């Protein structure tokens, strides 16, 4: 990655400008926190911090929206900017971490941030690791100094995770800036999703596990869940996202949901999709990948707005937030989507009784170095922990109970 460096040298290297996919708009410590250990802005503005500016962009040529990722049809205008989402119903807005007051954030969102995300960030600084492990070639490779703590992963997992990190870094260096998005997902993102499923520490109190789903071809359905434009200036927004973390269900739970009673007509579904592949999958976390200049938060904003509309119509808990991961090539960022109730006196006649807000982003890591990959995995572990400890008992159990309301 640095000139003609060997694979072992790539462990702690980053792409040179010649090969960097996201270098042109790459986030810096003054934008949204450092990718290499400098402080990330605090959640609330008790101490000065820099506001998040533009998301990282890639230097490759910009492409028009892919037909496989957008299904707008009868529109005068297609949503391409975040500010367009503010003109939809429900309206979707984006707020930097240091640009929001504590009392304006729902309790459940504050709990996700202070109980899981901040500890995940800080635990990576507990100790520095200098060690050697056996590679599949039976040679000793020295793990460079890193900010991740080895105690955060099981001893037996470290060698496998290190090898996966090396493979991901190698694939990223081969395809950075030269491949289409689905190929980048399959070579760089998918291996990390697979590792997330394999981590042995993942099991809930009810022996539930997770699965990672490639949902890149799953549409929002029924279409009435899509954000709409009251003025008619924009198409009804039906966007797809790439991945989701889902919680597994027992056979009894599947039977309960499939035979349940729902407020919305049509195929059985507990989320914003009716595809049998995911319709009864509880999906607490979602992901969108971009390898060009387009903004993944456009699709995450639309997808999550549809989820909150489904919750609103079914009477599911609206207070549980949705962690949303935007992947800009090598760089992973986490935002939190949550719903805010809008009192009748403060909304227009044709407006929804709630709005959707995104808080963030915070840097999760990158696929340029071993340290960056382990940071990603550690943040993902924290999101899975939250899914088991908060989402499952507070949200999923309520959904299962309501399926028997008939």
CSV table of C-alpha atoms in Angstrom, one decimal:
chain,number,residue,atom,x,y,z
A,1,UNK,CA,0.0,0.0,0.0
A,2,UNK,CA,2.9,2.3,0.6
A,3,UNK,CA,4.8,2.1,-2.7
A,4,UNK,CA,5.7,-1.5,-3.2
A,5,UNK,CA,5.4,-2.5,0.4
A,6,UNK,CA,4.7,-6.1,1.2
A,7,UNK,CA,1.5,-7.4,2.7
A,8,UNK,CA,2.9,-7.3,6.2
A,9,UNK,CA,3.8,-3.7,5.7
A,10,UNK,CA,0.2,-2.9,4.8
A,11,UNK,CA,-1.0,-3.8,8.3
A,12,UNK,CA,-0.6,-0.3,9.5
A,13,UNK,CA,-0.4,1.5,6.2
A,14,UNK,CA,-3.0,3.7,4.5
A,15,UNK,CA,-3.5,4.1,0.8
A,16,UNK,CA,-1.3,6.6,-1.0
A,17,UNK,CA,-3.1,9.4,-2.8
A,18,UNK,CA,-2.7,7.5,-6.1
A,19,UNK,CA,-4.8,4.7,-4.8
A,20,UNK,CA,-7.0,6.3,-2.2
A,21,UNK,CA,-10.7,5.8,-2.8
A,22,UNK,CA,-12.0,8.2,-0.2
A,23,UNK,CA,-9.0,10.5,0.2
A,24,UNK,CA,-10.4,13.5,-1.5
A,25,UNK,CA,-13.1,14.0,1.1
A,26,UNK,CA,-11.6,11.9,3.8
A,27,UNK,CA,-12.7,12.9,7.3
A,28,UNK,CA,-10.2,14.6,9.5
A,29,UNK,CA,-9.8,15.1,13.2
A,30,UNK,CA,-11.2,18.6,12.8
A,31,UNK,CA,-14.2,17.4,10.9
A,32,UNK,CA,-15.6,14.4,12.8
A,33,UNK,CA,-13.0,12.9,15.0
A,34,UNK,CA,-9.7,11.2,14.2
A,35,UNK,CA,-9.6,7.8,12.6
A,36,UNK,CA,-6.3,7.2,14.5
A,37,UNK,CA,-7.0,7.8,18.2
A,38,UNK,CA,-7.5,11.6,18.4
A,39,UNK,CA,-10.6,12.5,20.5
A,40,UNK,CA,-14.0,12.2,18.8
A,41,UNK,CA,-16.5,15.0,19.6
A,42,UNK,CA,-18.5,14.5,22.7
A,43,UNK,CA,-22.2,13.7,22.4
A,44,UNK,CA,-23.3,16.9,24.1
A,45,UNK,CA,-21.6,20.3,23.8
A,46,UNK,CA,-20.3,20.5,27.4
A,47,UNK,CA,-16.8,20.9,25.9
A,48,UNK,CA,-15.9,22.6,22.6
A,49,UNK,CA,-15.6,20.4,19.6
A,50,UNK,CA,-15.7,20.8,15.9
A,51,UNK,CA,-18.9,20.3,13.9
A,52,UNK,CA,-19.2,17.6,11.4
A,53,UNK,CA,-18.9,18.9,7.9
A,54,UNK,CA,-19.3,17.1,4.6
A,55,UNK,CA,-19.1,13.3,4.5
A,56,UNK,CA,-16.0,11.6,3.0
A,57,UNK,CA,-16.1,11.3,-0.8
A,58,UNK,CA,-14.2,9.1,-3.2
A,59,UNK,CA,-12.1,10.5,-6.1
A,60,UNK,CA,-13.7,8.2,-8.7
A,61,UNK,CA,-16.1,9.6,-11.2
A,62,UNK,CA,-19.5,10.2,-10.0
A,63,UNK,CA,-22.2,7.9,-11.3
A,64,UNK,CA,-25.9,8.4,-11.6
A,65,UNK,CA,-28.1,6.6,-9.2
A,66,UNK,CA,-28.3,2.9,-9.9
A,67,UNK,CA,-31.7,1.5,-11.0
A,68,UNK,CA,-31.2,-1.3,-8.6
A,69,UNK,CA,-31.1,1.1,-5.7
A,70,UNK,CA,-33.9,3.5,-6.5
A,71,UNK,CA,-37.5,2.8,-7.6
A,72,UNK,CA,-38.9,6.3,-8.0
A,73,UNK,CA,-41.1,6.3,-11.1
A,74,UNK,CA,-43.6,9.2,-11.4
A,75,UNK,CA,-41.6,12.0,-10.0
A,76,UNK,CA,-40.8,15.5,-11.1
A,77,UNK,CA,-37.6,15.2,-9.0
A,78,UNK,CA,-35.6,12.4,-7.5
A,79,UNK,CA,-34.2,12.8,-3.9
A,80,UNK,CA,-30.4,13.2,-4.2
A,81,UNK,CA,-29.6,15.5,-1.2
A,82,UNK,CA,-30.2,15.4,2.5
A,83,UNK,CA,-32.1,18.6,2.5
A,84,UNK,CA,-34.6,17.0,0.1
A,85,UNK,CA,-35.6,14.6,2.9
A,86,UNK,CA,-36.5,17.5,5.1
A,87,UNK,CA,-39.3,18.3,2.6
A,88,UNK,CA,-40.8,14.8,2.8
A,89,UNK,CA,-43.3,13.3,5.2
A,90,UNK,CA,-42.1,12.2,7.6
A,91,UNK,CA,-39.4,14.8,7.4
A,92,UNK,CA,-35.9,13.5,8.0
A,93,UNK,CA,-33.1,15.8,9.3
A,94,UNK,CA,-29.5,15.4,10.2
A,95,UNK,CA,-27.8,16.9,13.2
A,96,UNK,CA,-24.0,16.8,14.2
A,97,UNK,CA,-23.1,15.2,17.5
A,98,UNK,CA,-22.1,18.6,19.0
A,99,UNK,CA,-25.1,20.4,17.6
A,100,UNK,CA,-27.9,19.1,19.7
A,101,UNK,CA,-29.1,19.6,23.3
A,102,UNK,CA,-29.3,16.7,25.7
A,103,UNK,CA,-33.0,17.3,26.6
A,104,UNK,CA,-34.0,17.1,22.9
A,105,UNK,CA,-32.7,13.5,22.6
A,106,UNK,CA,-35.1,10.7,23.7
A,107,UNK,CA,-34.0,8.7,26.7
A,108,UNK,CA,-33.5,5.5,24.7
A,109,UNK,CA,-31.2,7.2,22.2
A,110,UNK,CA,-29.1,8.7,25.0
A,111,UNK,CA,-28.9,5.2,26.6
A,112,UNK,CA,-27.6,3.7,23.3
A,113,UNK,CA,-25.0,6.5,23.1
A,114,UNK,CA,-23.8,6.6,26.6
A,115,UNK,CA,-24.2,3.0,27.5
A,116,UNK,CA,-22.8,1.3,24.3
A,117,UNK,CA,-21.2,3.7,21.7
A,118,UNK,CA,-19.1,5.8,24.0
A,119,UNK,CA,-17.8,2.8,26.0
A,120,UNK,CA,-17.0,1.1,22.7
A,121,UNK,CA,-15.0,4.1,21.6
A,122,UNK,CA,-13.2,4.4,25.0
A,123,UNK,CA,-12.5,0.7,25.6
A,124,UNK,CA,-10.3,0.6,22.5
A,125,UNK,CA,-7.8,2.9,24.3
A,126,UNK,CA,-7.4,0.8,27.4
A,127,UNK,CA,-4.2,-0.8,26.4
A,128,UNK,CA,-1.8,-1.1,23.5
A,129,UNK,CA,-1.0,-4.5,22.0
A,130,UNK,CA,2.4,-5.8,20.8
A,131,UNK,CA,2.2,-9.5,20.1
A,132,UNK,CA,2.9,-12.2,17.5
A,133,UNK,CA,0.5,-14.8,16.2
A,134,UNK,CA,0.7,-17.7,13.7
A,135,UNK,CA,-0.5,-17.0,10.2
A,136,UNK,CA,-2.0,-19.8,8.0
A,137,UNK,CA,1.5,-20.0,6.4
A,138,UNK,CA,2.9,-20.9,9.9
A,139,UNK,CA,5.1,-17.8,10.0
A,140,UNK,CA,5.2,-15.3,12.8
A,141,UNK,CA,3.7,-11.9,12.1
A,142,UNK,CA,4.0,-9.1,14.5
A,143,UNK,CA,0.8,-7.2,15.2
A,144,UNK,CA,1.7,-3.5,15.2
A,145,UNK,CA,0.9,-1.2,18.1
A,146,UNK,CA,-2.8,-0.6,18.1
A,147,UNK,CA,-5.5,1.1,20.1
A,148,UNK,CA,-7.7,-1.9,20.3
A,149,UNK,CA,-7.6,-4.0,23.5
A,150,UNK,CA,-7.1,-7.8,23.1
A,151,UNK,CA,-9.4,-8.5,26.0
A,152,UNK,CA,-12.3,-7.3,24.0
A,153,UNK,CA,-12.1,-10.5,21.9
A,154,UNK,CA,-11.8,-14.1,22.8
A,155,UNK,CA,-8.2,-15.5,22.8
A,156,UNK,CA,-9.1,-18.2,20.2
A,157,UNK,CA,-10.6,-15.5,17.9
A,158,UNK,CA,-7.6,-13.3,17.6
A,159,UNK,CA,-5.7,-15.3,15.0
A,160,UNK,CA,-8.8,-15.7,12.8
A,161,UNK,CA,-9.7,-12.0,13.1
A,162,UNK,CA,-6.2,-10.9,12.3
A,163,UNK,CA,-6.1,-13.1,9.2
A,164,UNK,CA,-9.5,-11.7,8.1
A,165,UNK,CA,-8.3,-8.2,8.7
A,166,UNK,CA,-5.3,-8.8,6.5
A,167,UNK,CA,-7.4,-10.3,3.7
A,168,UNK,CA,-9.8,-7.4,3.9
A,169,UNK,CA,-7.0,-4.8,3.7
A,170,UNK,CA,-5.5,-6.7,0.8
A,171,UNK,CA,-8.8,-6.8,-1.1
A,172,UNK,CA,-9.3,-3.1,-0.4
A,173,UNK,CA,-5.9,-2.2,-1.8
A,174,UNK,CA,-6.6,-4.2,-5.0
A,175,UNK,CA,-10.1,-2.7,-5.7
A,176,UNK,CA,-10.0,0.7,-4.1
A,177,UNK,CA,-11.3,3.2,-6.7
A,178,UNK,CA,-11.4,0.7,-9.6
A,179,UNK,CA,-14.4,-1.6,-9.0
A,180,UNK,CA,-18.2,-1.2,-8.8
A,181,UNK,CA,-20.1,-1.1,-5.6
A,182,UNK,CA,-21.4,-4.7,-5.4
A,183,UNK,CA,-17.8,-6.1,-5.9
A,184,UNK,CA,-16.5,-3.8,-3.1
A,185,UNK,CA,-19.3,-5.1,-0.8
A,186,UNK,CA,-18.5,-8.7,-1.6
A,187,UNK,CA,-14.7,-8.4,-1.1
A,188,UNK,CA,-14.4,-5.8,1.6
A,189,UNK,CA,-17.7,-5.5,3.6
A,190,UNK,CA,-19.1,-9.0,3.5
A,191,UNK,CA,-16.1,-10.7,5.2
A,192,UNK,CA,-16.5,-8.4,8.2
A,193,UNK,CA,-20.2,-9.2,8.3
A,194,UNK,CA,-19.4,-12.9,8.3
A,195,UNK,CA,-16.9,-12.4,11.1
A,196,UNK,CA,-19.5,-10.6,13.1
A,197,UNK,CA,-21.8,-13.7,13.0
A,198,UNK,CA,-18.9,-16.0,14.0
A,199,UNK,CA,-17.7,-14.1,17.1
A,200,UNK,CA,-18.3,-16.7,19.9
A,201,UNK,CA,-19.3,-14.1,22.5
A,202,UNK,CA,-22.6,-13.4,20.8
A,203,UNK,CA,-25.6,-15.0,22.5
A,204,UNK,CA,-28.5,-13.3,24.2
A,205,UNK,CA,-30.1,-14.3,27.5
A,206,UNK,CA,-32.7,-16.2,25.5
A,207,UNK,CA,-30.0,-18.0,23.4
A,208,UNK,CA,-30.8,-15.8,20.5
A,209,UNK,CA,-28.1,-15.2,17.9
A,210,UNK,CA,-27.6,-12.7,15.1
A,211,UNK,CA,-27.4,-13.0,11.4
A,212,UNK,CA,-26.2,-10.5,8.8
A,213,UNK,CA,-28.4,-10.1,5.8
A,214,UNK,CA,-27.6,-8.8,2.4
A,215,UNK,CA,-30.8,-6.9,1.6
A,216,UNK,CA,-29.6,-4.8,-1.3
A,217,UNK,CA,-32.5,-6.0,-3.5
A,218,UNK,CA,-35.2,-5.7,-0.9
A,219,UNK,CA,-37.8,-2.9,-1.6
A,220,UNK,CA,-39.7,-0.9,0.9
A,221,UNK,CA,-43.2,-2.4,0.9
A,222,UNK,CA,-46.0,-1.6,0.8
A,223,UNK,CA,-45.3,1.6,-1.0
A,224,UNK,CA,-47.5,3.6,1.4
A,225,UNK,CA,-44.7,3.3,3.9
A,226,UNK,CA,-42.4,5.3,1.7
A,227,UNK,CA,-41.8,9.0,2.6
A,228,UNK,CA,-44.0,11.2,0.5
A,229,UNK,CA,-43.8,14.8,-0.8
A,230,UNK,CA,-46.9,16.8,0.1
A,231,UNK,CA,-46.0,19.4,-2.4
A,232,UNK,CA,-45.5,16.9,-5.2
A,233,UNK,CA,-42.0,18.2,-5.8
A,234,UNK,CA,-40.3,14.9,-5.2
A,235,UNK,CA,-41.1,11.3,-6.0
A,236,UNK,CA,-42.3,9.0,-3.2
A,237,UNK,CA,-38.9,7.8,-1.9
A,238,UNK,CA,-38.4,4.1,-2.1
A,239,UNK,CA,-34.7,3.4,-1.5
A,240,UNK,CA,-32.8,0.2,-0.7
A,241,UNK,CA,-29.9,-0.4,1.7
A,242,UNK,CA,-27.2,-3.0,1.5
A,243,UNK,CA,-27.0,-4.9,4.8
A,244,UNK,CA,-28.8,-5.4,8.1
A,245,UNK,CA,-28.1,-7.1,11.4
A,246,UNK,CA,-31.0,-9.3,12.3
A,247,UNK,CA,-31.9,-11.3,15.4
A,248,UNK,CA,-32.8,-15.0,14.9
A,249,UNK,CA,-36.2,-16.2,15.9
A,250,UNK,CA,-37.3,-19.5,17.4
A,251,UNK,CA,-39.8,-21.7,15.5
A,252,UNK,CA,-42.5,-20.7,18.0
A,253,UNK,CA,-41.8,-17.0,17.5
A,254,UNK,CA,-41.9,-17.4,13.7
A,255,UNK,CA,-45.2,-19.2,14.0
A,256,UNK,CA,-46.5,-16.4,16.3
A,257,UNK,CA,-45.6,-13.7,13.8
A,258,UNK,CA,-46.8,-15.6,10.7
A,259,UNK,CA,-50.2,-16.2,12.4
A,260,UNK,CA,-50.4,-12.8,14.0
A,261,UNK,CA,-52.8,-9.9,13.6
A,262,UNK,CA,-51.6,-6.6,12.0
A,263,UNK,CA,-53.1,-3.2,11.5
A,264,UNK,CA,-51.8,-3.0,7.9
A,265,UNK,CA,-53.3,-5.1,5.2
A,266,UNK,CA,-51.2,-7.3,2.9
A,267,UNK,CA,-48.5,-9.8,3.4
A,268,UNK,CA,-47.4,-10.5,7.0
A,269,UNK,CA,-44.5,-8.1,8.0
A,270,UNK,CA,-43.1,-6.6,11.1
A,271,UNK,CA,-40.8,-4.1,9.3
A,272,UNK,CA,-40.7,-2.0,6.1
A,273,UNK,CA,-40.5,-4.9,3.7
A,274,UNK,CA,-42.9,-7.7,2.6
A,275,UNK,CA,-40.3,-9.9,0.9
A,276,UNK,CA,-40.5,-13.3,2.5
A,277,UNK,CA,-36.7,-13.2,2.9
A,278,UNK,CA,-36.9,-10.5,5.6
A,279,UNK,CA,-40.6,-9.7,6.4
A,280,UNK,CA,-40.5,-11.2,9.9
A,281,UNK,CA,-36.8,-10.5,10.6
A,282,UNK,CA,-36.2,-8.1,13.5
A,283,UNK,CA,-33.5,-5.8,12.0
A,284,UNK,CA,-32.1,-3.5,14.7
A,285,UNK,CA,-29.1,-2.2,12.6
A,286,UNK,CA,-28.8,-1.2,8.9
A,287,UNK,CA,-25.9,-0.4,6.6
A,288,UNK,CA,-25.4,1.4,3.3
A,289,UNK,CA,-22.3,1.3,1.2
A,290,UNK,CA,-21.1,3.8,-1.4
A,291,UNK,CA,-17.9,3.7,-3.5
A,292,UNK,CA,-18.5,7.0,-5.3
A,293,UNK,CA,-19.6,10.5,-4.4
A,294,UNK,CA,-23.2,9.6,-3.6
A,295,UNK,CA,-24.3,10.0,0.0
A,296,UNK,CA,-25.3,6.7,1.8
A,297,UNK,CA,-27.4,8.7,4.3
A,298,UNK,CA,-30.0,9.4,1.7
A,299,UNK,CA,-30.9,5.8,1.4
A,300,UNK,CA,-30.5,5.2,5.2
A,301,UNK,CA,-32.8,8.2,5.8
A,302,UNK,CA,-35.5,6.8,3.5
A,303,UNK,CA,-35.2,3.2,4.8
A,304,UNK,CA,-35.4,4.2,8.4
A,305,UNK,CA,-38.3,6.7,7.8
A,306,UNK,CA,-40.3,3.8,6.4
A,307,UNK,CA,-39.4,1.7,9.4
A,308,UNK,CA,-40.7,4.4,11.8
A,309,UNK,CA,-43.9,4.7,9.7
A,310,UNK,CA,-44.4,1.0,10.0
A,311,UNK,CA,-44.0,1.3,13.8
A,312,UNK,CA,-46.4,4.2,13.9
A,313,UNK,CA,-49.1,2.3,12.0
A,314,UNK,CA,-48.8,-0.9,13.9
A,315,UNK,CA,-48.4,0.7,17.3
A,316,UNK,CA,-44.9,-0.6,17.8
A,317,UNK,CA,-42.5,1.3,20.2
A,318,UNK,CA,-41.4,4.5,18.5
A,319,UNK,CA,-38.8,5.3,21.1
A,320,UNK,CA,-36.3,2.6,20.2
A,321,UNK,CA,-33.6,4.1,17.9
A,322,UNK,CA,-32.0,2.6,14.8
A,323,UNK,CA,-28.2,2.5,14.6
A,324,UNK,CA,-27.3,3.2,11.0
A,325,UNK,CA,-23.9,2.6,9.4
A,326,UNK,CA,-22.8,4.6,6.4
A,327,UNK,CA,-19.8,3.1,4.6
A,328,UNK,CA,-17.8,5.5,2.4
A,329,UNK,CA,-15.4,3.2,0.6
A,330,UNK,CA,-12.9,2.3,3.3
A,331,UNK,CA,-14.4,4.5,6.0
A,332,UNK,CA,-17.2,3.5,8.3
A,333,UNK,CA,-19.4,6.0,10.2
A,334,UNK,CA,-22.2,5.5,12.7
A,335,UNK,CA,-25.3,7.6,13.1
A,336,UNK,CA,-28.4,7.0,15.2
A,337,UNK,CA,-31.9,7.5,13.7
A,338,UNK,CA,-34.7,8.3,16.2
A,339,UNK,CA,-38.2,9.5,16.1
A,340,UNK,CA,-39.3,12.7,17.8
A,341,UNK,CA,-43.0,13.3,18.5
A,342,UNK,CA,-44.4,16.6,17.0
A,343,UNK,CA,-47.3,18.0,19.0
A,344,UNK,CA,-50.4,18.8,16.9
A,345,UNK,CA,-50.1,22.5,17.5
A,346,UNK,CA,-46.6,22.5,16.0
A,347,UNK,CA,-47.2,20.6,12.8
A,348,UNK,CA,-48.9,21.3,9.5
A,349,UNK,CA,-52.3,19.8,8.7
A,350,UNK,CA,-50.8,17.2,6.3
A,351,UNK,CA,-47.7,16.4,8.5
A,352,UNK,CA,-47.0,13.2,10.3
A,353,UNK,CA,-47.2,13.3,14.2
A,354,UNK,CA,-43.5,12.6,14.3
A,355,UNK,CA,-40.2,13.4,12.5
A,356,UNK,CA,-37.1,11.4,12.0
A,357,UNK,CA,-33.7,12.7,13.1
A,358,UNK,CA,-30.2,11.4,12.5
A,359,UNK,CA,-27.6,12.1,15.2
A,360,UNK,CA,-23.9,11.7,14.2
A,361,UNK,CA,-21.7,10.6,12.7
A,362,UNK,CA,-19.0,9.1,14.8
A,363,UNK,CA,-16.0,7.3,13.2
A,364,UNK,CA,-16.1,3.6,13.5
A,365,UNK,CA,-12.8,2.7,11.8
A,366,UNK,CA,-11.5,1.9,8.3
A,367,UNK,CA,-10.3,-0.9,6.1
A,368,UNK,CA,-6.9,0.7,5.5
A,369,UNK,CA,-5.2,-0.9,8.6
A,370,UNK,CA,-5.5,-3.7,11.1
A,371,UNK,CA,-6.2,-1.2,13.8
A,372,UNK,CA,-9.0,0.3,11.7
A,373,UNK,CA,-10.6,-3.1,11.0
A,374,UNK,CA,-10.5,-4.1,14.7
A,375,UNK,CA,-12.1,-0.8,15.6
A,376,UNK,CA,-15.0,-1.5,13.1
A,377,UNK,CA,-15.5,-5.0,14.6
A,378,UNK,CA,-15.5,-3.6,18.1
A,379,UNK,CA,-18.1,-1.0,17.3
A,380,UNK,CA,-20.2,-3.7,15.7
A,381,UNK,CA,-19.9,-5.9,18.8
A,382,UNK,CA,-21.2,-3.0,20.8
A,383,UNK,CA,-24.2,-2.6,18.5
A,384,UNK,CA,-25.0,-6.4,18.8
A,385,UNK,CA,-24.7,-6.1,22.6
A,386,UNK,CA,-27.3,-3.3,22.5
A,387,UNK,CA,-29.5,-5.4,20.2
A,388,UNK,CA,-29.6,-8.2,22.8
A,389,UNK,CA,-29.8,-6.1,25.9
A,390,UNK,CA,-32.2,-3.3,24.8
A,391,UNK,CA,-33.7,-3.8,21.4
A,392,UNK,CA,-34.7,-7.5,22.1
A,393,UNK,CA,-36.5,-7.0,25.5
A,394,UNK,CA,-37.9,-3.5,24.8
A,395,UNK,CA,-38.9,-3.7,21.1
A,396,UNK,CA,-38.9,-7.3,19.9
A,397,UNK,CA,-40.8,-8.7,22.9
A,398,UNK,CA,-43.4,-6.0,22.4
A,399,UNK,CA,-43.8,-6.9,18.7
A,400,UNK,CA,-44.2,-10.5,19.5
A,401,UNK,CA,-46.9,-9.7,22.2
A,402,UNK,CA,-48.8,-7.5,19.8
A,403,UNK,CA,-48.9,-10.2,17.2
A,404,UNK,CA,-51.4,-12.0,19.5
A,405,UNK,CA,-53.6,-9.0,19.9
A,406,UNK,CA,-56.3,-10.5,17.5
